[in-house]
Amino acid sequence: MKTMTRLKNGIPILEPHGKIVGPAVSELREKLALELLDASDTPCFLINFEHVHKIDSSALGMLVNVHVIAAQMNSRIGIINIGRHIKNLLVLSRLVSIFEHFESEDAAVSAFTRD
């Protein structure tokens, strides 16, 4: 799995590509925890799931764990461009309500820069 990070209006956007299963879960967690939460003064960031087509239960657990860490640091996580498969997993696992989700990157960046 390849993951890129970029900024838009000062908001970090993490863009994983491929499947978030197996070892890719640990890679993504390190990127989220180390690069975006520990090393950043930014109180929020976005995860763009546009190029992710599959995640497993360990990826869901990792996202919840990162959400908890972010909440303890008064940080916000937004998710954008989630496909139907991933959205169904979030709904079925009742995790959809813990993440701020947006239909577009522009809407998310606008919401995060307003606050």
PDB file of C-alpha atoms in Angstrom:
ATOM      1  CA  MET A   1       0.000   0.000   0.000  1.00  0.00           C
ATOM      2  CA  LYS A   2       1.257   3.440  -0.913  1.00  0.00           C
ATOM      3  CA  THR A   3       0.305   6.468   1.186  1.00  0.00           C
ATOM      4  CA  MET A   4       0.822  10.099   0.289  1.00  0.00           C
ATOM      5  CA  THR A   5       0.369  13.160   2.489  1.00  0.00           C
ATOM      6  CA  ARG A   6      -0.329  16.630   1.175  1.00  0.00           C
ATOM      7  CA  LEU A   7      -1.643  19.957   2.476  1.00  0.00           C
ATOM      8  CA  LYS A   8      -4.651  21.908   1.281  1.00  0.00           C
ATOM      9  CA  ASN A   9      -5.228  25.294   2.917  1.00  0.00           C
ATOM     10  CA  GLY A  10      -3.050  24.136   5.815  1.00  0.00           C
ATOM     11  CA  ILE A  11      -5.057  20.951   6.412  1.00  0.00           C
ATOM     12  CA  PRO A  12      -3.051  17.701   6.109  1.00  0.00           C
ATOM     13  CA  ILE A  13      -4.713  15.143   3.838  1.00  0.00           C
ATOM     14  CA  LEU A  14      -3.583  11.528   4.006  1.00  0.00           C
ATOM     15  CA  GLU A  15      -4.236   9.523   0.840  1.00  0.00           C
ATOM     16  CA  PRO A  16      -3.769   5.764   1.154  1.00  0.00           C
ATOM     17  CA  HIS A  17      -3.833   3.760  -2.101  1.00  0.00           C
ATOM     18  CA  GLY A  18      -4.798   0.102  -2.384  1.00  0.00           C
ATOM     19  CA  LYS A  19      -6.110  -2.275   0.238  1.00  0.00           C
ATOM     20  CA  ILE A  20      -5.821  -1.567   3.962  1.00  0.00           C
ATOM     21  CA  VAL A  21      -5.431  -5.138   5.153  1.00  0.00           C
ATOM     22  CA  GLY A  22      -2.709  -7.091   6.934  1.00  0.00           C
ATOM     23  CA  PRO A  23       0.645  -5.273   7.221  1.00  0.00           C
ATOM     24  CA  ALA A  24      -0.795  -2.192   5.503  1.00  0.00           C
ATOM     25  CA  VAL A  25      -2.835  -1.511   8.653  1.00  0.00           C
ATOM     26  CA  SER A  26       0.335  -1.089  10.738  1.00  0.00           C
ATOM     27  CA  GLU A  27       1.913   1.097   8.062  1.00  0.00           C
ATOM     28  CA  LEU A  28      -1.100   3.396   7.986  1.00  0.00           C
ATOM     29  CA  ARG A  29      -1.310   3.548  11.778  1.00  0.00           C
ATOM     30  CA  GLU A  30       2.341   4.593  11.989  1.00  0.00           C
ATOM     31  CA  LYS A  31       1.783   7.271   9.383  1.00  0.00           C
ATOM     32  CA  LEU A  32      -1.308   8.561  11.198  1.00  0.00           C
ATOM     33  CA  ALA A  33       0.126   8.400  14.701  1.00  0.00           C
ATOM     34  CA  LEU A  34       3.664   9.539  14.044  1.00  0.00           C
ATOM     35  CA  GLU A  35       3.391  11.985  11.187  1.00  0.00           C
ATOM     36  CA  LEU A  36       0.000  13.530  11.735  1.00  0.00           C
ATOM     37  CA  LEU A  37      -0.729  13.297  15.443  1.00  0.00           C
ATOM     38  CA  ASP A  38       2.645  13.307  17.209  1.00  0.00           C
ATOM     39  CA  ALA A  39       4.615  15.561  14.887  1.00  0.00           C
ATOM     40  CA  SER A  40       1.946  18.087  14.026  1.00  0.00           C
ATOM     41  CA  ASP A  41       0.598  21.190  15.669  1.00  0.00           C
ATOM     42  CA  THR A  42      -2.402  20.931  13.400  1.00  0.00           C
ATOM     43  CA  PRO A  43      -5.551  20.143  15.377  1.00  0.00           C
ATOM     44  CA  CYS A  44      -7.161  18.251  12.488  1.00  0.00           C
ATOM     45  CA  PHE A  45      -6.498  16.152   9.416  1.00  0.00           C
ATOM     46  CA  LEU A  46      -8.370  14.317   6.692  1.00  0.00           C
ATOM     47  CA  ILE A  47      -8.134  10.780   5.375  1.00  0.00           C
ATOM     48  CA  ASN A  48      -9.079  10.494   1.714  1.00  0.00           C
ATOM     49  CA  PHE A  49     -10.365   6.983   0.944  1.00  0.00           C
ATOM     50  CA  GLU A  50     -10.848   7.652  -2.776  1.00  0.00           C
ATOM     51  CA  HIS A  51      -8.179   5.117  -3.794  1.00  0.00           C
ATOM     52  CA  VAL A  52      -8.958   2.514  -1.115  1.00  0.00           C
ATOM     53  CA  HIS A  53     -11.228  -0.308  -2.177  1.00  0.00           C
ATOM     54  CA  LYS A  54     -10.966  -2.719   0.713  1.00  0.00           C
ATOM     55  CA  ILE A  55     -10.370  -2.583   4.460  1.00  0.00           C
ATOM     56  CA  ASP A  56     -10.600  -5.303   7.065  1.00  0.00           C
ATOM     57  CA  SER A  57     -11.629  -5.427  10.717  1.00  0.00           C
ATOM     58  CA  SER A  58      -8.099  -4.661  11.928  1.00  0.00           C
ATOM     59  CA  ALA A  59      -8.185  -1.480   9.816  1.00  0.00           C
ATOM     60  CA  LEU A  60     -11.467  -0.505  11.478  1.00  0.00           C
ATOM     61  CA  GLY A  61      -9.903  -1.122  14.878  1.00  0.00           C
ATOM     62  CA  MET A  62      -6.880   0.954  13.947  1.00  0.00           C
ATOM     63  CA  LEU A  63      -9.107   3.846  12.828  1.00  0.00           C
ATOM     64  CA  VAL A  64     -10.962   3.736  16.139  1.00  0.00           C
ATOM     65  CA  ASN A  65      -7.656   3.673  18.030  1.00  0.00           C
ATOM     66  CA  VAL A  66      -6.339   6.670  16.102  1.00  0.00           C
ATOM     67  CA  HIS A  67      -9.650   8.460  16.678  1.00  0.00           C
ATOM     68  CA  VAL A  68      -9.285   7.935  20.442  1.00  0.00           C
ATOM     69  CA  ILE A  69      -5.727   9.267  20.395  1.00  0.00           C
ATOM     70  CA  ALA A  70      -6.825  12.272  18.342  1.00  0.00           C
ATOM     71  CA  ALA A  71      -9.706  13.002  20.719  1.00  0.00           C
ATOM     72  CA  GLN A  72      -7.330  12.917  23.698  1.00  0.00           C
ATOM     73  CA  MET A  73      -5.176  15.480  21.894  1.00  0.00           C
ATOM     74  CA  ASN A  74      -8.201  17.657  21.009  1.00  0.00           C
ATOM     75  CA  SER A  75      -7.603  16.869  17.359  1.00  0.00           C
ATOM     76  CA  ARG A  76     -10.209  16.090  14.692  1.00  0.00           C
ATOM     77  CA  ILE A  77     -10.227  13.429  12.000  1.00  0.00           C
ATOM     78  CA  GLY A  78     -12.357  13.745   8.912  1.00  0.00           C
ATOM     79  CA  ILE A  79     -12.885  11.067   6.292  1.00  0.00           C
ATOM     80  CA  ILE A  80     -13.703  11.814   2.684  1.00  0.00           C
ATOM     81  CA  ASN A  81     -14.518   9.953  -0.500  1.00  0.00           C
ATOM     82  CA  ILE A  82     -15.447   6.704   1.191  1.00  0.00           C
ATOM     83  CA  GLY A  83     -16.786   4.112  -1.185  1.00  0.00           C
ATOM     84  CA  ARG A  84     -19.940   2.106  -0.688  1.00  0.00           C
ATOM     85  CA  HIS A  85     -18.084  -0.961   0.652  1.00  0.00           C
ATOM     86  CA  ILE A  86     -16.207   0.990   3.322  1.00  0.00           C
ATOM     87  CA  LYS A  87     -19.262   3.044   4.244  1.00  0.00           C
ATOM     88  CA  ASN A  88     -21.276  -0.164   4.685  1.00  0.00           C
ATOM     89  CA  LEU A  89     -18.593  -1.523   7.027  1.00  0.00           C
ATOM     90  CA  LEU A  90     -18.647   1.674   9.073  1.00  0.00           C
ATOM     91  CA  VAL A  91     -22.444   1.606   9.282  1.00  0.00           C
ATOM     92  CA  LEU A  92     -22.664  -2.108  10.148  1.00  0.00           C
ATOM     93  CA  SER A  93     -20.005  -1.768  12.840  1.00  0.00           C
ATOM     94  CA  ARG A  94     -21.767   1.366  14.137  1.00  0.00           C
ATOM     95  CA  LEU A  95     -18.606   3.427  13.737  1.00  0.00           C
ATOM     96  CA  VAL A  96     -19.963   5.843  11.170  1.00  0.00           C
ATOM     97  CA  SER A  97     -21.010   8.321  13.861  1.00  0.00           C
ATOM     98  CA  ILE A  98     -17.569   8.693  15.468  1.00  0.00           C
ATOM     99  CA  PHE A  99     -15.925  10.095  12.337  1.00  0.00           C
ATOM    100  CA  GLU A 100     -16.685  13.372  10.669  1.00  0.00           C
ATOM    101  CA  HIS A 101     -17.349  12.396   7.077  1.00  0.00           C
ATOM    102  CA  PHE A 102     -17.722  14.642   4.088  1.00  0.00           C
ATOM    103  CA  GLU A 103     -18.829  14.125   0.503  1.00  0.00           C
ATOM    104  CA  SER A 104     -15.994  16.184  -0.974  1.00  0.00           C
ATOM    105  CA  GLU A 105     -12.520  17.345  -0.134  1.00  0.00           C
ATOM    106  CA  ASP A 106     -13.501  20.992  -0.585  1.00  0.00           C
ATOM    107  CA  ALA A 107     -16.383  20.657   1.890  1.00  0.00           C
ATOM    108  CA  ALA A 108     -14.105  19.020   4.453  1.00  0.00           C
ATOM    109  CA  VAL A 109     -11.326  21.582   4.092  1.00  0.00           C
ATOM    110  CA  SER A 110     -13.858  24.387   4.329  1.00  0.00           C
ATOM    111  CA  ALA A 111     -15.372  22.920   7.515  1.00  0.00           C
ATOM    112  CA  PHE A 112     -11.971  22.375   9.117  1.00  0.00           C
ATOM    113  CA  THR A 113     -10.607  25.820   8.268  1.00  0.00           C
ATOM    114  CA  ARG A 114     -13.747  27.550   9.596  1.00  0.00           C
ATOM    115  CA  ASP A 115     -13.413  26.049  13.060  1.00  0.00           C
TER     116      ASP A 115
END
